[in-house]
Amino acid sequence: MELNLNRVDYLQVGVTSQKTMRLLPAVGRRATQKVAVADQDGVITCFGMKKGEAVPVFKTLPGQKITRLDLGGALGTPQEKIFVAAGSEVRGYTKKGKQFLSFEANLAESIKAMYVSGSDLFVCASYIYNHYCDCRDQDYYLSGDKINDIVCLPAEGAGRTIPILACQDRVLRVLQGSELMYEVEVSGPPSVLELNNRDGGSGEVLYGTADGKLGLVKITESSPVQRWELANEKKKGGILCIDTFDILGDGVREILVGRDDGTVEVYGLDGSNEPTLRFEHALSESVTSIQGGCVGKENFDEVLTATYTGWVTGLTTEQQQEEAGPGEEIKMSQETQNKVAALRLELEQLQVKVLQEREKYQQTSQSSTALSAVPVFSVNDKLTLCQDDASYSLTLEVQTAIDNLLLQSDVPIDLLDVDKNSAVVSFSECDSEQPNGNFLLATYRCQANTTRLELKVRSIEGQYGTLQAYITPRLQPKTCQVRQYQIKPLSLHQRTHSIDQDRPMNTLTLVGQFSLAEIHSWVVFCLPEVPEKTPPGETVTFYFQNTFLGTQLETTYSKGEGHFKSDNISTISILKDVLSKEATKRKINLNISYDINEESVSHTLKMIHPKLEYQLLLAKKVQLIDALKELQVHEGNTDFLIPEYRSILEESTNLLEEYKKQPAHLERLYGMITDLFIDKFKFKGQNVKTKVSLLLEILDNYDLNSLMDFFNEG
């Protein structure tokens, strides 16, 4: 059955955080539901719909930023009490807006995630989980990495509620009391959790990841059962919110998904209980909350969403307007005409008010006592490593339209093309030779009403520094916000759950008078996806994979000792240089030793080989395109060409597009091989930089065996 949903915008509140909009239970069957939405201004807005208008039920005064909103109530009764988390406080309101609870959780940090069940309250700060029953302390857990979300499986019989934490290190942690029952490994950092069918009665939990994967896992007493996981093949945004609701009316709940690139999806389950996409809609900004229910008109179900800038939007099954036949005009209902007239009047009044205020501002700004107020605006930004193409995706979202963006970097990076990006980019000349010089200065000029920009950059391992984004919105007076992102020495490495121990490994060992916190801070400086806080325990182990080459790294360290193992000598070389520099800064003497495995060099070259061969072939094909097109024009057809050349002509558009998308790809692979060559002999105490020109000659006439012979001869 095909799903046809129509968009309706209900109202706009302030900037919203993830999971801050919920639908209150319906009073009667198929009746419309009230909506509770909280924003970063600290305001809770509860409204219902009457005659197509949003009518407020209650609205609270502004206060501290609200990070979560959940519904609760006594078990077995309608869950219509509204709970919000702001700072380290949890407040409770009745459906009429009367405050009945103000509970201070006494956390050092703000509450990031919250779950309410009967008299139980579960809250999470960045690393700490707390469980309260009737506002009294029950359980506590310190997580090894940041907690992004929490859900709880209801207690069966006399059993206890089972909390599940979604943690940044690609793990779901299942707790029992204050103890870790077990961990569920998932393929990306989980950003959101939701009980399947809203009740989790069968122990099934839906999860969405920051890299856009959707999965279902069954939590049992002894071990998890992975039901299914949907890969993010179309490179859509990360998942921020999930709900289950029967929008098709067939008695089976569909899965509703909201993503950070504005995509709203509805998945149905096929005969084998595998999800299939039934509906997709693109909003222009990230979807922070999603709920299925009935809001606009009774008997018409809809998918309700809240977006980053505070728009509460419905995708309803109700037909919005009659479709016109050939030569007919669409007739608006009287209700719609009245609504349009009221909006026009409101718009005119607002325009007059803006003109008056602008004149007032101009007059006061010329007086000697005037103070210029800088307009404050909210920026939602995220720099994430994309595993598929070993690039970083920088997403910037502003609550108002962006005028321009300046990107500046003191480290060599490539800017990659992004299809969704309609901004015009221009580059400025840089002088990288100067101390603190720039390697990149690029300006993006945005089209009107652009509130979200997505950029892609690719860094070079071993080169580290800072990438800065200067964001200027379309506001008066002109103002700008600067965001900084650290490009780390091993920036293309990604956390993984385990590595292949059978590979030929090189080892770097550090011994010295340093604490666990000090060596952990060095690892944080070198590698992405490492928690800022020192993990609990005396020894810490992390596994990484290079997203570009597939080489691996294992880090194990404790107080006074650190061991780093990798099948790529260049990774060990970068770590040796950076770690010794960091230790020198802190005046710590290090005893550095290393064990180099000769076999690892040929192993790494074999891993580079297919990528290099593919890029050389692609470059060769692209060079031939112009000549082949000229021949085609001259001869009038391509029948005389051999099949290989004919296929190059047929695929010319795709080949050129791919070549354009991979700037400096070949140079980058050449650079990696050159570094590998220099690093191999550096560990032997030899300087082979004079032989680099010979190496480049071999690469220009590439053959794997000749290259390996050259490496062996040195």
XYZ file of C-alpha atoms in Angstrom:
714
model
C 0.000 0.000 0.000
C 1.418 3.381 -1.019
C 1.511 6.132 1.575
C 0.593 9.687 0.632
C 1.174 12.336 3.303
C 0.707 16.104 3.032
C 2.727 18.695 4.915
C 1.117 21.140 7.388
C 3.116 23.650 9.468
C 1.452 24.236 12.849
C 3.595 26.725 14.760
C 7.173 27.723 15.578
C 8.784 27.755 19.024
C 12.437 28.468 19.908
C 15.427 26.297 18.898
C 14.785 22.695 20.034
C 17.047 19.936 21.352
C 16.763 16.227 20.501
C 13.636 14.435 21.856
C 11.797 17.487 23.240
C 8.362 17.061 21.596
C 5.680 14.534 22.615
C 2.008 13.929 21.889
C -0.243 13.655 24.938
C -2.588 10.613 24.972
C -5.931 11.119 23.199
C -8.981 11.574 25.438
C -11.291 9.525 23.201
C -10.669 7.032 20.421
C -9.567 8.781 17.195
C -9.780 12.214 18.930
C -7.128 14.854 18.287
C -4.138 14.979 20.620
C -2.419 17.857 22.399
C 1.261 18.531 21.622
C 3.901 19.372 24.259
C 7.134 20.890 22.922
C 10.045 22.429 24.859
C 12.793 24.696 23.501
C 16.255 25.990 24.367
C 14.747 29.228 25.736
C 13.367 27.075 28.569
C 9.746 27.464 27.409
C 7.293 24.545 27.383
C 4.433 25.069 24.912
C 1.383 22.805 25.015
C -1.160 23.322 22.239
C -4.089 21.678 20.482
C -5.732 22.311 17.112
C -9.162 23.926 16.692
C -10.572 24.826 13.257
C -7.115 24.607 11.718
C -5.575 26.973 14.283
C -3.013 26.119 16.971
C -4.657 26.996 20.305
C -2.346 27.132 23.360
C -3.288 25.044 26.409
C -0.423 26.510 28.454
C 2.980 28.111 28.004
C 5.665 28.454 30.698
C 8.019 31.381 31.266
C 11.540 31.299 29.754
C 14.331 29.731 31.789
C 17.295 27.393 31.486
C 17.739 25.461 28.198
C 15.551 22.319 28.114
C 17.473 19.272 26.875
C 14.796 16.533 27.117
C 11.014 16.137 27.448
C 9.251 12.906 28.426
C 5.762 11.850 29.454
C 4.963 9.882 32.590
C 2.331 9.011 35.148
C 1.376 6.166 37.486
C 1.826 2.785 35.778
C -1.398 1.553 34.189
C -2.821 5.092 33.813
C -2.599 7.479 30.806
C 0.950 8.878 30.581
C -0.042 12.556 30.454
C 2.257 14.228 32.978
C 4.987 16.275 31.303
C 8.574 16.017 32.587
C 11.419 18.211 31.362
C 15.161 18.256 32.070
C 16.896 21.652 32.280
C 20.451 21.855 33.615
C 20.596 19.293 36.445
C 16.932 19.827 37.385
C 13.858 17.775 36.443
C 10.462 19.512 36.529
C 7.019 17.951 36.255
C 3.810 19.573 34.943
C 0.210 18.397 34.675
C -1.468 18.441 31.258
C -3.045 21.791 32.273
C 0.382 23.344 33.004
C 0.443 23.221 36.824
C 3.927 22.461 38.139
C 3.909 19.615 40.685
C 7.589 18.611 40.766
C 10.951 20.338 40.967
C 13.745 17.836 41.578
C 17.446 18.757 41.691
C 19.530 15.746 40.619
C 22.717 17.349 42.046
C 24.793 16.422 38.981
C 27.961 18.345 38.176
C 26.837 18.526 34.513
C 23.579 19.141 32.667
C 21.212 16.229 32.065
C 21.718 14.957 28.495
C 19.159 12.112 28.458
C 16.130 11.175 30.571
C 13.530 8.413 30.856
C 10.441 8.359 33.111
C 8.573 5.196 34.152
C 5.991 5.357 36.960
C 7.776 6.561 40.117
C 11.195 5.801 38.547
C 13.320 8.537 37.035
C 16.441 7.713 34.993
C 18.808 10.553 34.063
C 22.188 10.661 32.312
C 24.838 13.374 32.232
C 27.755 12.978 29.762
C 29.252 9.902 31.470
C 27.075 9.340 34.572
C 23.802 7.381 34.839
C 21.533 7.872 37.879
C 18.309 6.102 38.838
C 15.919 7.676 41.350
C 12.724 6.159 42.767
C 10.300 8.672 44.321
C 13.188 11.193 44.067
C 15.480 9.006 46.202
C 18.836 7.672 44.960
C 18.732 4.055 43.755
C 21.467 3.180 41.255
C 24.544 4.806 39.750
C 26.835 3.857 36.855
C 29.927 5.503 35.331
C 30.143 4.846 31.570
C 33.410 4.421 29.651
C 32.264 6.864 26.954
C 29.653 9.587 26.436
C 25.998 8.597 26.910
C 23.769 9.805 24.055
C 20.390 8.339 25.047
C 18.592 5.997 27.454
C 15.497 3.768 27.347
C 14.252 1.210 29.880
C 12.630 -2.152 29.259
C 9.638 -2.513 31.585
C 9.901 -4.917 34.518
C 8.432 -8.336 33.844
C 6.581 -9.790 36.850
C 8.481 -8.889 40.001
C 11.694 -8.209 38.025
C 13.497 -4.887 37.805
C 13.364 -2.351 35.007
C 16.319 -2.804 32.604
C 18.020 0.452 31.534
C 19.871 0.532 28.188
C 22.422 3.276 27.477
C 23.431 4.341 23.957
C 27.133 5.234 24.211
C 29.408 7.066 21.785
C 31.911 4.182 21.555
C 29.490 2.171 19.323
C 28.089 0.208 22.268
C 24.679 -0.225 23.914
C 25.257 -0.883 27.633
C 22.574 -3.007 29.315
C 22.459 -2.434 33.080
C 21.087 -4.310 36.059
C 20.927 -2.050 39.069
C 24.320 -0.325 39.250
C 26.093 -3.149 37.397
C 26.789 -3.669 33.709
C 24.919 -6.791 32.574
C 26.484 -6.877 29.073
C 27.379 -4.735 26.067
C 25.801 -4.800 22.605
C 28.210 -3.807 19.826
C 26.666 -1.779 16.984
C 28.306 -0.568 13.770
C 28.088 3.202 14.426
C 27.859 5.580 17.410
C 24.211 5.132 18.590
C 22.499 8.530 18.869
C 18.922 7.493 19.766
C 17.028 4.552 21.303
C 13.316 3.732 21.270
C 11.278 0.766 22.518
C 9.823 -1.218 19.629
C 6.005 -0.790 19.509
C 6.495 1.843 22.242
C 6.233 -0.807 24.978
C 9.335 -3.000 24.516
C 7.205 -5.870 25.799
C 9.135 -8.367 23.694
C 12.471 -6.880 24.812
C 13.073 -5.286 21.398
C 14.838 -1.935 21.132
C 15.249 0.207 18.005
C 18.452 2.221 17.640
C 19.644 4.880 15.210
C 23.293 5.812 14.694
C 25.102 9.092 14.042
C 26.179 7.718 10.625
C 22.577 6.994 9.588
C 22.081 3.263 10.294
C 18.833 1.911 11.753
C 18.684 -1.357 13.680
C 16.586 -3.574 15.938
C 18.060 -5.635 18.763
C 16.329 -7.998 21.197
C 17.582 -7.742 24.785
C 17.425 -11.028 26.694
C 18.697 -11.876 30.192
C 21.878 -13.516 28.942
C 22.800 -12.013 25.563
C 21.512 -9.729 22.784
C 19.939 -10.973 19.539
C 20.487 -8.693 16.520
C 17.230 -8.774 14.523
C 18.274 -6.551 11.594
C 20.304 -3.464 10.675
C 19.703 -1.167 7.698
C 22.868 0.268 6.137
C 22.882 3.928 5.092
C 23.576 3.279 1.399
C 22.205 6.608 0.146
C 24.471 8.582 2.532
C 21.558 10.268 4.326
C 22.044 12.146 7.599
C 22.460 10.729 11.092
C 19.324 9.572 12.939
C 18.123 11.877 15.734
C 14.665 10.462 16.569
C 12.547 7.313 16.109
C 8.930 6.359 16.850
C 6.608 3.455 15.998
C 3.037 4.133 14.883
C 0.423 2.480 12.656
C 0.149 5.233 10.024
C -1.062 2.811 7.308
C -3.979 1.648 9.482
C -3.243 -2.035 8.818
C -2.811 -3.027 12.466
C 1.012 -3.142 12.269
C 3.143 -0.283 13.562
C 5.473 1.388 11.073
C 8.866 2.840 12.078
C 9.106 6.642 11.820
C 12.610 8.088 11.483
C 13.898 11.694 11.622
C 17.430 12.528 10.428
C 19.799 15.452 10.905
C 19.719 16.332 7.187
C 15.945 16.947 7.377
C 14.848 13.570 5.973
C 11.652 12.046 7.418
C 11.125 8.346 6.630
C 8.403 5.779 7.238
C 9.476 2.107 7.166
C 7.004 -0.768 6.979
C 7.865 -4.367 7.849
C 7.571 -6.972 5.081
C 6.577 -10.640 5.492
C 9.995 -11.609 6.846
C 9.917 -8.688 9.341
C 12.562 -6.765 7.368
C 12.015 -2.983 7.049
C 11.163 -1.465 3.660
C 10.901 2.269 2.924
C 7.255 3.323 2.378
C 7.500 7.095 2.472
C 10.159 9.819 2.448
C 9.946 13.596 2.816
C 12.709 16.235 2.985
C 12.491 19.117 5.437
C 15.126 21.862 5.165
C 16.582 21.394 8.671
C 17.359 18.625 11.139
C 14.426 16.739 12.658
C 14.895 16.705 16.447
C 11.672 14.872 17.446
C 9.161 12.636 15.676
C 5.807 11.218 16.842
C 2.891 9.412 15.219
C -0.632 10.428 16.209
C -3.644 12.579 15.381
C -3.239 16.363 15.730
C -4.779 18.443 12.930
C -8.156 16.755 12.429
C -9.813 13.788 14.092
C -9.761 10.489 12.189
C -6.700 11.638 10.209
C -3.424 10.169 11.465
C -0.150 11.959 10.877
C 3.603 12.002 11.435
C 4.396 14.995 13.631
C 7.930 16.430 13.647
C 9.803 19.173 15.484
C 12.825 20.693 13.721
C 15.974 22.407 14.987
C 14.626 25.971 14.521
C 11.431 25.041 16.372
C 8.927 24.347 13.586
C 6.260 21.824 14.579
C 5.200 20.243 11.292
C 2.721 17.482 10.495
C 2.709 15.058 7.564
C -0.956 14.164 7.530
C -3.108 11.576 5.740
C -5.750 14.314 5.238
C -6.053 15.637 1.674
C -5.030 19.302 1.866
C -6.684 20.597 -1.297
C -8.671 19.303 -4.192
C -6.603 18.509 -7.231
C -7.601 20.522 -10.268
C -8.477 18.810 -13.502
C -7.312 20.104 -16.918
C -8.280 23.769 -17.345
C -9.814 23.969 -13.836
C -8.769 26.287 -11.058
C -8.224 24.986 -7.522
C -11.039 26.302 -5.314
C -9.956 27.134 -1.782
C -12.374 26.386 1.021
C -13.773 29.355 2.975
C -11.729 28.229 5.991
C -8.464 28.326 3.974
C -9.353 31.721 2.451
C -9.967 33.173 5.932
C -6.644 31.734 7.129
C -4.753 33.281 4.154
C -6.418 36.676 4.746
C -5.516 36.574 8.458
C -1.890 35.689 7.627
C -1.660 38.533 5.106
C -2.968 40.997 7.685
C -0.522 39.723 10.313
C 2.351 39.999 7.820
C 1.463 43.618 6.974
C 1.314 44.520 10.692
C 4.710 42.889 11.280
C 6.266 44.765 8.344
C 5.031 48.092 9.752
C 6.366 47.162 13.209
C 9.808 46.219 11.756
C 10.034 49.564 9.908
C 9.156 51.485 13.086
C 11.700 49.570 15.179
C 14.396 50.005 12.511
C 13.850 53.795 12.424
C 13.940 53.871 16.239
C 17.225 51.910 16.230
C 18.781 54.208 13.593
C 17.880 57.304 15.654
C 19.138 55.925 18.978
C 22.342 54.519 17.404
C 23.397 58.054 16.423
C 23.232 59.344 19.998
C 26.402 59.342 22.128
C 24.860 57.174 24.857
C 23.725 54.388 22.496
C 24.884 50.829 23.035
C 25.069 48.460 20.084
C 23.661 45.046 20.964
C 25.185 42.064 19.190
C 22.408 39.701 18.111
C 22.843 36.245 19.636
C 22.155 33.264 17.397
C 22.302 29.536 17.960
C 24.586 27.291 15.859
C 24.242 23.515 15.677
C 27.498 22.082 14.316
C 28.973 18.617 13.895
C 32.255 17.326 12.434
C 32.068 13.586 11.764
C 34.388 11.126 10.052
C 32.679 9.272 7.169
C 33.930 5.711 6.963
C 32.973 5.165 3.302
C 35.201 7.815 1.727
C 37.617 8.653 4.614
C 36.474 12.281 4.680
C 35.101 14.581 7.358
C 31.568 15.921 7.032
C 31.122 19.373 8.593
C 27.462 20.252 9.146
C 26.505 23.763 10.240
C 22.928 24.683 11.059
C 21.851 28.163 12.158
C 18.457 29.275 13.489
C 18.366 32.082 10.914
C 19.475 32.290 7.257
C 23.240 32.095 6.655
C 24.747 34.938 4.604
C 28.271 33.560 4.182
C 30.756 31.172 5.720
C 34.537 31.508 5.775
C 36.555 28.338 6.192
C 40.172 28.729 7.334
C 42.722 26.025 8.057
C 46.354 26.051 9.206
C 46.711 22.411 8.111
C 46.603 20.996 4.529
C 43.079 19.734 3.746
C 41.111 19.100 0.545
C 37.579 20.417 0.065
C 35.327 17.812 -1.569
C 32.142 18.390 -3.565
C 28.793 17.913 -1.800
C 25.765 17.441 -4.064
C 23.285 18.909 -1.532
C 25.327 22.101 -1.193
C 24.076 24.976 -3.378
C 26.388 27.669 -1.913
C 28.902 29.375 -4.221
C 32.480 28.758 -3.102
C 35.500 30.953 -3.842
C 39.112 30.437 -2.761
C 41.642 33.011 -1.595
C 45.403 32.713 -2.042
C 47.244 31.436 1.029
C 50.813 31.850 2.203
C 51.512 28.609 4.039
C 55.228 29.429 4.343
C 54.577 32.120 6.960
C 54.575 31.081 10.644
C 50.907 30.401 11.546
C 50.191 30.603 7.816
C 47.021 29.353 6.137
C 46.702 26.305 3.927
C 43.055 26.993 3.101
C 40.859 30.089 2.871
C 37.474 29.426 1.266
C 34.293 31.516 1.308
C 30.826 30.066 0.812
C 28.151 32.560 -0.284
C 24.735 31.125 0.518
C 21.463 31.502 -1.314
C 18.565 33.189 0.483
C 16.933 31.138 3.266
C 19.831 28.662 3.566
C 19.918 27.677 7.246
C 21.942 24.472 6.852
C 25.282 23.869 5.118
C 27.081 20.572 4.645
C 30.783 20.563 3.686
C 33.268 17.752 3.169
C 36.975 17.934 3.889
C 39.759 15.370 3.784
C 42.883 15.680 5.903
C 46.347 14.110 5.624
C 47.532 11.936 8.486
C 50.566 13.299 10.283
C 49.545 16.909 9.549
C 47.564 18.365 12.434
C 46.177 21.742 13.424
C 42.921 23.694 13.531
C 40.065 24.173 11.069
C 37.973 27.284 11.760
C 34.519 28.204 10.463
C 33.396 31.870 10.604
C 29.586 31.899 10.310
C 27.859 35.175 9.351
C 24.036 35.098 9.323
C 21.685 37.549 7.578
C 21.233 39.689 10.695
C 21.585 43.403 11.421
C 23.946 44.638 12.801
C 26.430 42.237 11.155
C 27.777 39.628 13.536
C 29.852 36.468 13.214
C 30.433 33.310 15.256
C 33.657 31.283 15.087
C 33.721 27.518 15.553
C 36.992 25.590 15.887
C 37.661 21.938 15.035
C 40.857 20.078 15.865
C 42.363 18.078 12.985
C 44.225 15.326 14.843
C 47.541 13.667 13.830
C 45.788 10.329 13.108
C 42.589 12.002 11.889
C 41.481 9.218 9.520
C 41.372 6.555 12.258
C 38.005 5.380 13.553
C 37.185 3.420 16.703
C 36.371 -0.253 16.141
C 35.434 -3.148 18.450
C 38.293 -5.496 17.587
C 41.232 -5.924 15.195
C 42.842 -8.771 13.238
C 45.693 -9.956 15.502
C 47.225 -12.108 12.724
C 48.532 -9.124 10.753
C 52.282 -8.313 10.888
C 52.471 -5.685 13.637
C 54.972 -2.933 14.489
C 55.156 -1.970 18.172
C 55.963 1.300 19.916
C 56.520 1.248 23.698
C 56.728 4.274 25.998
C 57.939 4.131 29.584
C 58.186 7.193 31.837
C 57.019 9.100 34.903
C 53.545 9.952 33.612
C 50.083 9.343 35.073
C 47.212 7.505 33.354
C 45.411 10.844 32.904
C 48.493 12.343 31.170
C 48.976 9.529 28.637
C 45.198 9.466 28.051
C 45.291 13.196 27.223
C 48.064 12.479 24.665
C 45.951 9.739 23.041
C 42.978 12.172 22.946
C 45.274 14.696 21.209
C 46.405 12.115 18.596
C 43.223 10.188 17.785
C 39.538 10.984 17.151
C 36.599 9.284 18.917
C 38.450 8.933 22.234
C 36.471 10.062 25.329
C 37.840 13.271 26.898
C 37.412 11.782 30.368
C 39.912 9.148 31.496
C 38.046 5.796 31.429
C 37.701 3.858 34.725
C 40.239 1.096 35.419
C 44.017 0.855 35.659
C 44.625 -0.172 32.022
C 42.892 1.286 28.968
C 42.692 -0.401 25.532
C 41.282 1.085 22.333
C 41.169 -0.370 18.788
C 41.194 1.750 15.632
C 40.941 1.267 11.881
C 42.260 3.649 9.226
C 39.177 4.493 7.119
C 41.298 5.247 4.031
C 43.615 2.227 3.938
C 42.042 -0.283 6.332
C 45.235 -0.587 8.433
C 44.767 -1.067 12.176
C 45.991 0.285 15.494
C 45.801 -1.030 19.046
C 46.543 1.262 21.994
C 47.033 -0.145 25.509
C 48.276 2.097 28.284
C 48.400 2.499 32.042
C 50.280 4.673 34.541
C 53.924 4.951 33.421
C 53.581 2.669 30.371
C 52.051 2.724 26.882
C 52.014 0.178 24.020
C 50.949 0.989 20.454
C 50.681 -1.721 17.761
C 49.945 -1.146 14.076
C 50.430 -2.929 10.758
C 51.403 0.445 9.210
C 54.892 1.795 10.041
C 53.760 5.367 9.205
C 51.127 5.233 11.980
C 53.825 4.226 14.496
C 56.149 6.970 13.160
C 53.457 9.672 13.572
C 52.685 8.483 17.123
C 56.394 8.430 18.045
C 56.921 12.016 16.829
C 53.747 13.479 18.388
C 53.943 11.645 21.725
C 57.611 12.565 22.272
C 56.772 16.215 21.430
C 53.832 16.226 23.911
C 56.006 14.655 26.651
C 58.778 17.217 26.013
C 56.231 20.056 26.427
C 55.403 18.705 29.887
C 59.122 18.099 30.695
C 58.572 14.342 31.064
C 61.456 12.011 30.189
C 60.311 9.158 27.957
C 62.073 5.903 27.279
C 60.920 5.071 23.724
C 61.512 1.658 22.152
C 60.103 0.108 18.995
C 59.974 -3.220 17.248
C 59.589 -3.002 13.458
C 58.212 -5.938 11.476
C 59.654 -5.932 7.921
C 56.675 -7.936 6.615
C 54.302 -5.112 7.541
C 55.735 -2.946 4.719
C 54.774 -5.351 1.916
C 51.461 -5.974 3.733
C 50.667 -2.212 3.686
C 51.751 -1.880 0.028
C 49.376 -4.727 -0.871
C 46.556 -2.873 0.913
C 47.316 0.312 -1.048
C 47.674 -1.607 -4.353
C 43.970 -1.960 -5.405
C 43.268 1.720 -4.590
C 46.343 2.913 -6.477
C 45.645 0.684 -9.473
C 42.033 1.915 -9.624
C 43.044 5.601 -9.429
C 45.770 5.201 -12.101
C 43.260 3.508 -14.409
C 40.672 6.220 -13.732
C 43.218 8.986 -14.476
C 44.244 7.176 -17.697
C 40.608 6.871 -18.850
C 39.885 10.539 -18.089
C 42.951 11.586 -20.144
C 41.601 9.646 -23.125
C 38.069 11.116 -23.076
C 38.801 14.346 -25.017
C 40.772 12.547 -27.736
C 38.071 9.873 -28.120
C 35.320 12.516 -28.351
C 37.280 14.281 -31.101
C 37.592 11.011 -33.015
C 33.865 10.390 -32.581
C 33.023 13.827 -34.051
C 35.515 13.306 -36.896
C 34.309 9.807 -37.850
C 30.619 10.354 -37.070
C 30.303 7.152 -35.016
C 32.231 4.889 -32.618
C 31.908 1.556 -34.481
C 35.600 1.531 -35.412
C 36.737 1.773 -31.736
C 37.678 -1.257 -29.662
C 35.079 -2.145 -26.941
C 37.297 -0.762 -24.151
C 37.400 2.717 -25.741
C 33.696 2.602 -26.563
C 32.852 1.915 -22.914
C 35.068 4.863 -21.841
C 33.015 7.147 -24.104
C 29.727 5.719 -22.844
C 30.756 6.197 -19.210
C 32.552 9.524 -19.778
C 30.079 11.566 -17.673
C 30.349 9.197 -14.697
C 34.135 8.954 -15.028
C 34.579 12.742 -15.072
C 32.199 13.115 -12.123
C 34.086 10.512 -10.084
C 37.447 12.053 -10.982
C 36.162 15.480 -9.929
C 34.901 14.074 -6.620
C 38.322 12.640 -5.790
C 40.672 15.640 -5.927
C 44.323 14.854 -5.251
C 43.430 11.190 -4.622
C 46.400 9.913 -6.612
C 48.800 12.444 -5.058
C 47.558 11.364 -1.639
C 48.311 7.684 -2.365
C 51.740 8.668 -3.725
C 52.314 10.644 -0.516
C 51.390 7.641 1.650
C 53.809 5.373 -0.223
C 56.558 8.012 0.007
C 55.969 8.395 3.771
C 56.037 4.615 4.185
C 59.384 4.463 2.342
C 60.933 7.283 4.431
C 59.518 5.897 7.715
C 60.784 2.363 7.042
C 64.378 3.557 6.761
C 64.004 6.245 9.451
C 63.561 3.461 12.011
C 66.783 1.910 10.683
C 68.561 5.248 11.173
C 68.870 5.969 7.411
C 67.804 9.107 5.549
C 66.482 8.147 2.091
C 64.911 11.459 1.057
C 67.357 11.699 -1.879
C 65.837 8.509 -3.347
C 62.248 9.867 -3.373
C 62.578 11.038 -7.015
C 63.464 7.449 -8.037
C 60.448 6.188 -6.104
C 58.148 8.625 -7.935
C 59.535 7.403 -11.295
C 58.612 3.827 -10.321
C 55.127 5.000 -9.306
C 54.639 6.729 -12.682
C 55.257 3.342 -14.353
C 53.491 1.474 -11.563
C 53.986 -2.219 -10.990
C 53.530 -3.740 -7.518
C 56.495 -6.139 -7.785
C 58.924 -3.404 -8.942
C 57.717 -1.185 -6.103
C 58.234 -3.932 -3.510
C 61.715 -4.654 -4.903
C 62.606 -0.954 -4.595
C 61.427 -0.925 -0.955
C 63.482 -4.043 -0.196
C 66.627 -2.674 -1.831
C 66.274 0.783 -0.232
